[in-house]
Amino acid sequence: MPVKRRTKLKTRMILTLGLVSALQTAFIGVFAGFYLSESLYSEIGQRALMVAKTVAASPAIIRGIQQRDIESLNTLTHTMAVTNEALFIVIGDHNAIRLAHPSPGRIGHSMADDDGDFGRRALEEGEGYVARALGNLGESMRGKAPVFEPSSGDIIGIVSVGYSVGQVEATVQRYNFVLYGVLGVVLLVSILAAVVIAGRFKRAIFGLEPEEIAGLFQERDATLQSIREGIIAINRHGIITTVNRAALTTLELSTDSPIAGRPILEVLPESDLMSVMTTGTPDFDREVWLRNRQMVVNRLPMRQGNEIIGVVASFRLRNELDQVSQQLTHIQQYADTLRSQTHEYSNKLHTIAGLIQLGAYNDALKLIGNEVISHQALIHLLLEAVPDPIIAGCLLGKHNRAREMGLHLDIDPGSQMADLPDNLPRDQLVSVLGNLIDNALEATRRHTGANGRVHLSMTDLGQELIFEVEDQGPGVAPEVQNRIFEKGVTSKAGSEHGFGLHLVRQFLDSWGGSITVENLGEAGGSRFTLYLPKEPTGRSRPCPPSDC
């Protein structure tokens, strides 16, 4: 089946604008021609009536009618007709009997035999009037006026002045020629303007066809709605032009009433988008509060040339990003645990294999026994103190990680962590605890070296869960202690650190817990003590470490 080709937009615009211009020009031409024709007929009629009144007021005409001087009246009317460029001037008495006429044979006969009008309005009512009639001299516009006797005011006759309709039509044709010439030029200019306008419009829409624009709009709308981040765009006046479903959901805005078209400050009074419009400076990964919810926002000004025409913002709940970070950290910890266990057991298996090959069977059995006893003791402790398998698995992995690093992770035999709330997110607790232990191991290895020890104790007595992690590192410098939980702040070298303790703080803020840091004295080392209430009492906003 052949595909139907659509006419291009530029061609359609030129044809449409050209057709509209042609119709307008034709309408104007017809109307102007008709109006001009009627106006000229009316003007000629009024001229005929004016000449008739002037002739009727002439003393010579009045005297000629009174004396019935037909010769002088015909001489006068001929002269006046030539002077006023009239087709004829006819004089009649009070009975409408012709006293003067261009055709002598018509003199003495009633004026009614010409057009059926004997001038009743003029002779009986004393009024001048205009009429169009066909006489023996052809069709003409006639003006008729009564002749009054000066002393008595009686009507003594009638004057009829006629102008040829042919003269009017010739004048109309002459005017129409000029009119239609001007309209033709106007039509040509309109068509040229249509071509220019269509070209400019086509360039303004980047040469796209309407169907392509509709497709792009649908694609853009589908793209916006598929993005999980909220998106809001405003124009230069602060009016919302674009908003997707994710934005409405994230900001908990009603979907019943339209948001687009409303001022941004009416919908979000705490929004700072207008400042970006003023400064023209983009913001990336900025933490803000909107509708009592912490967001991470990117804001970018939209430009047209050098002019800012709007701002577009994308945003997402901060806790969603934190959850992603915690999940990644959690996965990394599991990977490290598996790698540590694999490395440690591989080394021990090689050692046992070597002892067997050397025939040192007793030493091999002793090594196996010690390993089994040590490992079983740790597992027994974890099973007794930490029934939760996720937490116990994390601690077992950190224990193996410490041994791989040449360190010792000592878990207090008196530890107890059995009363864990069901709603406490295990993955976040594992992430927090793993961060504290990893930091302690790193600090101990850097400061103490091989055989350094990290001590962990736990208790679930009372209304709080308490974790204490002690290391043998250099301690935390006093100037860093108040800022250690801020993002990017670290005592380690390198820019890739400073995020673990920040995530710890974020979790504690959401749950309502707290953490303290203290140095252990001259021997070195530090103690991090974590307090988690068994029932969450999260703050509405994170507070600085110094205020918590």
XYZ file of C-alpha atoms in Angstrom:
548
model
C 0.000 0.000 0.000
C 1.647 3.292 -1.023
C 2.434 5.743 1.749
C 0.527 8.975 1.450
C 2.989 11.869 1.334
C 2.043 14.908 3.332
C 2.529 18.402 1.987
C 5.333 20.147 3.839
C 4.456 22.750 6.450
C 6.115 25.607 4.561
C 4.115 24.808 1.420
C 0.902 24.495 3.434
C 1.543 27.823 5.153
C 2.279 29.592 1.857
C -0.857 28.134 0.232
C -3.019 28.910 3.261
C -1.741 32.452 3.747
C -1.878 33.055 -0.009
C -5.461 31.780 -0.231
C -6.507 33.887 2.760
C -4.862 36.954 1.206
C -6.555 36.258 -2.143
C -9.975 35.858 -0.521
C -9.468 39.008 1.518
C -8.335 40.927 -1.544
C -11.280 39.639 -3.604
C -13.734 40.525 -0.849
C -12.235 43.981 -0.436
C -12.241 44.482 -4.209
C -15.884 43.482 -4.647
C -16.988 45.498 -1.651
C -14.938 48.543 -2.644
C -16.162 48.378 -6.252
C -19.797 48.081 -5.180
C -19.419 50.825 -2.583
C -17.621 53.073 -5.060
C -20.313 52.498 -7.714
C -23.148 53.221 -5.314
C -21.339 56.246 -3.956
C -20.787 57.661 -7.433
C -24.431 57.081 -8.391
C -25.505 58.811 -5.195
C -23.041 61.638 -5.772
C -24.182 62.158 -9.381
C -27.817 62.095 -8.243
C -27.124 64.737 -5.617
C -25.266 66.791 -8.179
C -28.222 66.582 -10.539
C -30.566 67.672 -7.744
C -28.280 70.587 -6.814
C -28.120 71.773 -10.436
C -31.928 71.408 -10.700
C -32.452 73.558 -7.605
C -29.989 76.136 -8.923
C -31.772 76.297 -12.292
C -35.172 76.468 -10.561
C -34.028 79.484 -8.558
C -32.756 81.361 -11.645
C -34.832 84.542 -12.266
C -34.535 84.051 -16.014
C -36.006 80.550 -15.738
C -38.820 81.804 -13.465
C -39.599 84.658 -15.865
C -39.510 82.354 -18.892
C -42.013 79.967 -17.250
C -44.307 82.829 -16.253
C -44.219 84.209 -19.811
C -44.127 80.752 -21.367
C -41.166 81.917 -23.409
C -40.233 78.567 -24.905
C -37.412 79.904 -27.084
C -35.549 81.663 -24.284
C -36.074 78.715 -21.938
C -34.571 76.261 -24.443
C -31.642 78.586 -25.065
C -30.978 78.935 -21.331
C -31.326 75.212 -20.576
C -28.988 74.273 -23.422
C -26.354 76.705 -22.148
C -26.760 75.493 -18.547
C -26.617 71.825 -19.607
C -23.327 72.400 -21.409
C -21.934 74.430 -18.494
C -22.820 71.732 -15.921
C -21.892 68.799 -18.217
C -25.436 67.478 -17.875
C -27.121 65.125 -20.360
C -30.214 67.304 -20.402
C -32.152 70.007 -18.562
C -35.946 69.874 -19.020
C -38.373 72.596 -17.901
C -42.074 71.932 -17.297
C -44.981 74.129 -16.162
C -47.186 73.490 -13.152
C -48.984 70.750 -15.111
C -45.704 69.020 -16.020
C -46.051 70.103 -19.666
C -42.597 70.531 -21.218
C -41.565 74.076 -22.019
C -37.906 73.198 -22.730
C -36.340 69.941 -23.941
C -33.256 68.944 -26.000
C -35.613 67.315 -28.507
C -37.998 69.957 -29.910
C -40.593 67.303 -30.715
C -41.012 66.618 -27.024
C -41.970 70.183 -26.171
C -45.614 70.630 -25.325
C -46.013 67.058 -24.182
C -46.350 65.727 -20.615
C -43.151 64.848 -18.795
C -44.830 61.610 -17.728
C -44.597 60.129 -21.206
C -40.802 59.790 -20.702
C -40.467 57.791 -17.502
C -43.981 57.682 -16.140
C -43.098 60.309 -13.536
C -44.755 63.711 -13.976
C -43.028 65.107 -10.860
C -45.822 64.878 -8.319
C -43.453 65.216 -5.321
C -42.019 68.420 -6.760
C -45.295 69.919 -8.093
C -47.628 68.912 -5.279
C -45.372 68.581 -2.236
C -42.728 71.102 -3.208
C -39.821 68.698 -2.573
C -36.727 68.062 -4.653
C -35.767 64.437 -5.220
C -33.489 62.089 -7.167
C -34.635 59.286 -9.488
C -33.095 56.874 -11.970
C -35.033 56.372 -15.154
C -34.783 55.327 -18.805
C -35.852 58.014 -21.247
C -35.522 58.771 -24.930
C -31.990 60.090 -24.261
C -30.966 56.900 -22.468
C -30.745 55.828 -18.829
C -29.902 58.694 -16.514
C -29.703 59.859 -12.896
C -32.228 62.708 -12.567
C -32.646 65.450 -10.045
C -36.042 67.202 -9.999
C -36.865 70.456 -8.209
C -39.984 72.675 -8.078
C -39.973 76.255 -9.402
C -41.581 78.795 -7.044
C -43.141 82.153 -7.905
C -41.049 84.638 -5.813
C -43.851 86.846 -4.535
C -46.588 84.319 -3.781
C -44.496 81.162 -3.245
C -46.783 79.171 -5.542
C -45.319 76.306 -7.566
C -45.315 77.385 -11.174
C -43.148 74.705 -12.747
C -40.572 71.918 -12.453
C -36.928 71.483 -13.486
C -35.445 68.064 -14.312
C -31.652 67.705 -14.721
C -30.216 64.399 -15.936
C -26.730 62.858 -16.033
C -26.065 59.824 -18.176
C -25.591 56.523 -16.374
C -22.980 55.744 -19.024
C -20.909 58.627 -17.696
C -21.132 57.168 -14.174
C -20.160 53.711 -15.388
C -17.155 55.095 -17.260
C -16.040 56.870 -14.109
C -16.575 53.680 -12.069
C -14.516 51.661 -14.548
C -11.733 54.237 -14.391
C -11.704 54.087 -10.592
C -11.981 50.271 -10.615
C -8.930 50.010 -12.828
C -6.876 51.910 -10.254
C -8.492 50.033 -7.359
C -7.873 46.570 -8.792
C -4.334 47.516 -9.702
C -3.643 48.499 -6.089
C -5.342 45.325 -4.815
C -3.217 43.231 -7.171
C -0.056 44.791 -5.752
C -1.381 44.175 -2.233
C -2.074 40.519 -3.094
C 1.428 40.088 -4.497
C 2.965 41.666 -1.393
C 0.799 39.418 0.816
C 1.998 36.300 -1.013
C 5.624 37.407 -0.655
C 5.009 38.101 3.034
C 3.483 34.606 3.385
C 6.643 33.101 1.886
C 8.854 35.083 4.272
C 6.690 34.293 7.333
C 6.567 30.587 6.469
C 10.353 30.505 6.080
C 10.953 32.273 9.389
C 8.445 30.058 11.181
C 10.065 26.956 9.722
C 13.478 28.085 10.954
C 12.052 28.899 14.373
C 10.899 25.291 14.803
C 14.234 23.939 13.537
C 12.817 22.779 10.225
C 10.511 20.243 11.852
C 7.114 19.240 10.537
C 4.018 19.370 12.836
C 3.903 15.579 12.974
C 7.561 15.489 14.036
C 6.919 18.128 16.712
C 3.954 16.115 18.025
C 6.124 12.993 18.114
C 8.888 14.825 19.967
C 6.383 16.203 22.456
C 4.978 12.741 23.151
C 8.494 11.339 23.450
C 9.498 14.138 25.831
C 6.415 13.604 27.960
C 6.999 9.846 28.107
C 10.652 10.448 29.028
C 9.744 12.878 31.801
C 7.160 10.533 33.256
C 9.555 7.570 33.169
C 12.251 9.357 35.168
C 12.188 8.441 38.850
C 13.526 11.838 39.872
C 11.068 14.689 40.277
C 11.349 17.383 37.604
C 9.877 20.896 37.690
C 10.545 23.680 35.170
C 9.517 27.341 35.402
C 9.583 30.189 32.911
C 11.086 33.646 33.400
C 7.974 34.787 35.284
C 8.165 31.967 37.818
C 5.221 30.056 36.318
C 5.449 26.257 36.339
C 5.621 24.972 32.766
C 6.584 21.322 33.270
C 6.093 18.844 36.100
C 6.241 15.037 36.073
C 4.454 12.443 38.189
C 7.570 11.705 40.229
C 7.664 15.358 41.344
C 4.037 15.228 42.492
C 4.663 11.970 44.352
C 7.920 13.112 45.956
C 6.453 16.430 47.103
C 3.128 14.804 48.067
C 1.182 17.221 45.874
C -2.362 16.544 44.763
C -2.782 15.140 41.265
C -6.412 16.289 41.076
C -5.686 19.977 40.496
C -3.252 20.969 37.698
C 0.115 22.297 38.851
C 1.351 23.581 35.509
C 0.438 27.216 34.959
C 0.619 28.156 38.660
C 3.373 30.302 40.243
C 6.144 28.209 41.788
C 6.022 30.243 45.026
C 2.317 29.488 45.342
C 2.905 25.744 45.072
C 6.270 25.657 46.920
C 6.723 28.829 48.999
C 10.125 27.608 50.248
C 11.462 27.093 46.709
C 14.608 28.983 45.711
C 14.333 28.510 41.944
C 13.890 32.231 41.287
C 17.360 32.908 42.734
C 18.844 30.748 39.961
C 16.898 32.886 37.486
C 18.559 35.973 38.968
C 22.106 34.677 39.329
C 22.198 32.355 36.343
C 24.420 29.994 38.349
C 23.547 26.274 38.290
C 23.339 24.242 41.528
C 24.304 20.588 41.703
C 23.652 18.075 44.497
C 22.366 20.751 46.834
C 20.569 19.580 49.970
C 17.342 21.510 50.603
C 14.098 21.081 52.532
C 10.816 21.126 50.634
C 7.479 20.444 52.306
C 9.338 19.170 55.422
C 11.267 16.616 53.398
C 15.002 16.632 52.777
C 15.869 16.614 49.080
C 18.967 16.520 46.942
C 18.370 19.048 44.145
C 20.026 19.927 40.842
C 18.971 23.277 39.336
C 19.979 24.507 35.918
C 19.047 27.788 34.171
C 17.637 27.554 30.642
C 19.087 30.074 28.199
C 18.071 31.456 24.845
C 21.163 33.156 23.550
C 22.440 35.228 26.460
C 19.013 35.542 28.078
C 17.760 33.291 30.878
C 14.248 32.150 29.967
C 13.602 29.664 32.782
C 14.956 27.165 35.288
C 14.619 23.377 35.437
C 15.122 21.439 38.673
C 15.479 17.717 39.323
C 15.282 16.380 42.852
C 15.103 13.206 44.876
C 14.540 12.328 48.506
C 17.799 12.337 50.421
C 17.064 9.088 52.240
C 16.724 7.285 48.900
C 20.288 8.229 48.029
C 21.456 7.228 51.479
C 19.759 3.866 51.108
C 21.569 3.300 47.827
C 24.885 4.225 49.452
C 24.207 1.936 52.388
C 23.263 -0.938 50.109
C 26.475 -0.491 48.147
C 28.465 -0.391 51.369
C 26.659 -3.496 52.579
C 27.467 -5.358 49.357
C 31.098 -4.296 49.603
C 31.269 -5.576 53.163
C 29.892 -8.952 52.108
C 32.432 -9.096 49.270
C 35.267 -8.220 51.668
C 34.070 -10.877 54.110
C 34.001 -13.571 51.460
C 37.403 -12.528 50.156
C 38.881 -12.553 53.687
C 37.464 -15.958 54.496
C 38.657 -17.378 51.200
C 42.142 -15.977 51.681
C 42.409 -17.082 55.315
C 41.167 -20.618 54.781
C 43.288 -20.982 51.653
C 46.408 -20.132 53.665
C 45.495 -22.601 56.404
C 44.696 -25.348 53.961
C 48.090 -24.851 52.320
C 49.741 -25.016 55.759
C 47.926 -28.234 56.707
C 48.743 -29.736 53.306
C 52.430 -28.888 53.836
C 52.510 -30.459 57.326
C 50.948 -33.651 55.992
C 53.458 -33.805 53.155
C 56.303 -33.412 55.695
C 54.838 -36.184 57.808
C 54.107 -33.842 60.727
C 50.725 -35.394 61.292
C 50.495 -34.414 64.949
C 51.244 -30.786 64.168
C 48.639 -30.822 61.427
C 46.043 -32.303 63.774
C 46.974 -29.772 66.463
C 46.580 -26.863 64.000
C 43.228 -28.194 62.877
C 42.105 -28.647 66.458
C 43.170 -25.146 67.510
C 41.466 -23.664 64.497
C 38.287 -25.604 65.107
C 38.294 -24.754 68.837
C 38.891 -21.035 68.167
C 36.319 -20.889 65.425
C 33.769 -22.908 67.345
C 34.243 -20.692 70.405
C 33.552 -17.582 68.289
C 30.528 -19.178 66.667
C 29.231 -20.335 70.055
C 29.680 -16.816 71.454
C 27.859 -15.274 68.520
C 25.029 -17.792 68.704
C 24.597 -17.116 72.400
C 25.016 -13.320 72.331
C 23.636 -12.433 68.896
C 20.807 -14.713 67.753
C 20.149 -12.525 64.705
C 21.969 -14.296 61.821
C 22.563 -11.093 59.798
C 24.362 -9.312 62.658
C 26.206 -12.494 63.653
C 27.309 -13.082 60.056
C 28.628 -9.513 59.842
C 30.670 -9.922 63.050
C 32.038 -13.285 61.899
C 33.125 -11.735 58.631
C 34.834 -8.812 60.420
C 36.597 -11.288 62.708
C 38.023 -13.094 59.674
C 38.891 -9.750 58.055
C 40.866 -8.767 61.162
C 42.817 -12.035 61.119
C 43.667 -11.500 57.441
C 45.053 -8.063 58.335
C 47.155 -9.615 61.111
C 44.918 -8.089 63.793
C 42.538 -9.402 66.425
C 38.862 -8.514 66.789
C 37.946 -9.303 70.396
C 34.239 -9.598 71.141
C 33.463 -9.155 74.840
C 32.267 -12.528 76.184
C 29.699 -10.687 78.307
C 28.102 -9.082 75.255
C 24.392 -9.554 74.705
C 22.379 -8.382 71.654
C 19.267 -10.537 71.581
C 16.526 -7.938 72.074
C 16.629 -6.365 68.614
C 13.422 -4.556 67.546
C 11.707 -6.167 64.571
C 11.396 -2.842 62.758
C 15.098 -2.019 63.080
C 16.506 -2.269 59.508
C 19.178 -4.958 59.705
C 20.981 -3.855 56.555
C 21.441 -0.330 57.897
C 22.567 -1.601 61.314
C 25.092 -3.912 59.613
C 26.325 -0.976 57.525
C 26.772 1.232 60.603
C 28.454 -1.442 62.706
C 30.652 -2.532 59.806
C 31.808 1.064 59.209
C 32.806 1.500 62.857
C 34.725 -1.817 62.959
C 36.448 -1.185 59.610
C 37.571 2.271 60.753
C 38.897 0.775 63.997
C 40.823 -1.958 62.136
C 42.356 0.550 59.722
C 43.375 2.907 62.520
C 44.897 0.030 64.534
C 46.841 -1.355 61.591
C 48.282 2.053 60.712
C 49.263 2.911 64.282
C 50.027 -0.408 66.018
C 50.728 -2.827 63.208
C 50.547 -6.635 63.443
C 48.816 -8.211 66.449
C 46.948 -5.001 67.208
C 43.580 -5.455 68.845
C 40.111 -4.019 68.329
C 37.581 -4.567 71.096
C 33.809 -4.792 70.606
C 31.203 -4.975 73.348
C 27.409 -4.960 73.011
C 24.453 -4.773 75.381
C 20.703 -4.647 74.961
C 19.829 -3.981 78.604
C 17.421 -1.122 79.271
C 15.715 0.905 76.550
C 18.744 1.255 74.292
C 21.065 -0.900 72.227
C 24.667 0.047 72.998
C 27.726 -0.817 70.896
C 31.268 0.111 71.947
C 34.185 -0.148 69.522
C 37.709 0.484 70.863
C 40.820 0.595 68.728
C 44.547 0.988 69.220
C 44.906 3.766 66.699
C 46.312 7.265 67.219
C 42.999 8.600 68.509
C 40.872 11.382 67.046
C 42.359 14.867 67.069
C 40.308 17.310 69.197
C 39.833 19.705 66.267
C 38.295 16.881 64.212
C 36.071 15.302 66.894
C 33.228 17.830 66.453
C 33.278 17.423 62.653
C 34.166 13.748 62.240
C 30.618 12.852 61.136
C 30.374 15.548 58.459
C 30.503 14.485 54.840
C 34.065 14.420 53.504
C 35.728 14.964 56.904
C 38.300 12.247 57.701
C 41.603 11.676 59.474
C 42.777 9.469 56.577
C 44.750 10.598 53.570
C 42.984 10.805 50.218
C 39.763 12.349 48.919
C 37.880 9.039 48.690
C 37.360 8.868 52.466
C 34.999 10.714 54.813
C 31.692 9.068 53.857
C 31.337 6.069 56.200
C 30.825 8.021 59.419
C 28.586 10.447 57.559
C 26.296 7.525 56.672
C 26.419 6.433 60.321
C 25.201 9.887 61.349
C 22.422 9.842 58.743
C 21.095 6.523 60.045
C 21.254 7.679 63.658
C 19.400 10.872 62.782
C 16.638 8.933 61.062
C 16.290 6.468 63.959
C 16.852 8.904 66.780
C 20.144 7.457 68.058
C 23.404 9.096 69.039
C 27.131 8.399 69.067
C 30.029 9.626 71.167
C 33.763 9.723 70.450
C 36.519 9.771 73.086
C 40.238 9.120 73.191
C 41.542 6.435 75.563
C 44.501 8.340 76.976
C 48.246 8.340 76.535
C 48.358 4.752 75.285
C 46.410 5.909 72.248
C 43.288 4.581 70.747
C 39.717 5.827 70.682
C 36.294 4.586 71.671
C 33.132 5.048 69.595
C 29.930 4.393 71.583
C 26.702 3.947 69.630
C 23.292 4.372 71.309
C 20.148 3.195 69.535
C 16.720 3.444 71.207
C 14.637 0.301 70.835
C 11.777 2.465 69.612
C 12.636 5.000 66.833
C 12.438 8.667 67.754
C 13.943 10.124 64.557
C 14.448 13.882 64.353
C 12.654 15.863 61.708
C 16.011 17.198 60.541
C 19.599 16.109 61.040
C 21.429 18.139 63.654
C 25.134 18.983 63.801
C 27.186 16.535 65.878
C 27.850 19.221 68.465
C 24.103 19.624 69.090
C 23.160 15.939 69.170
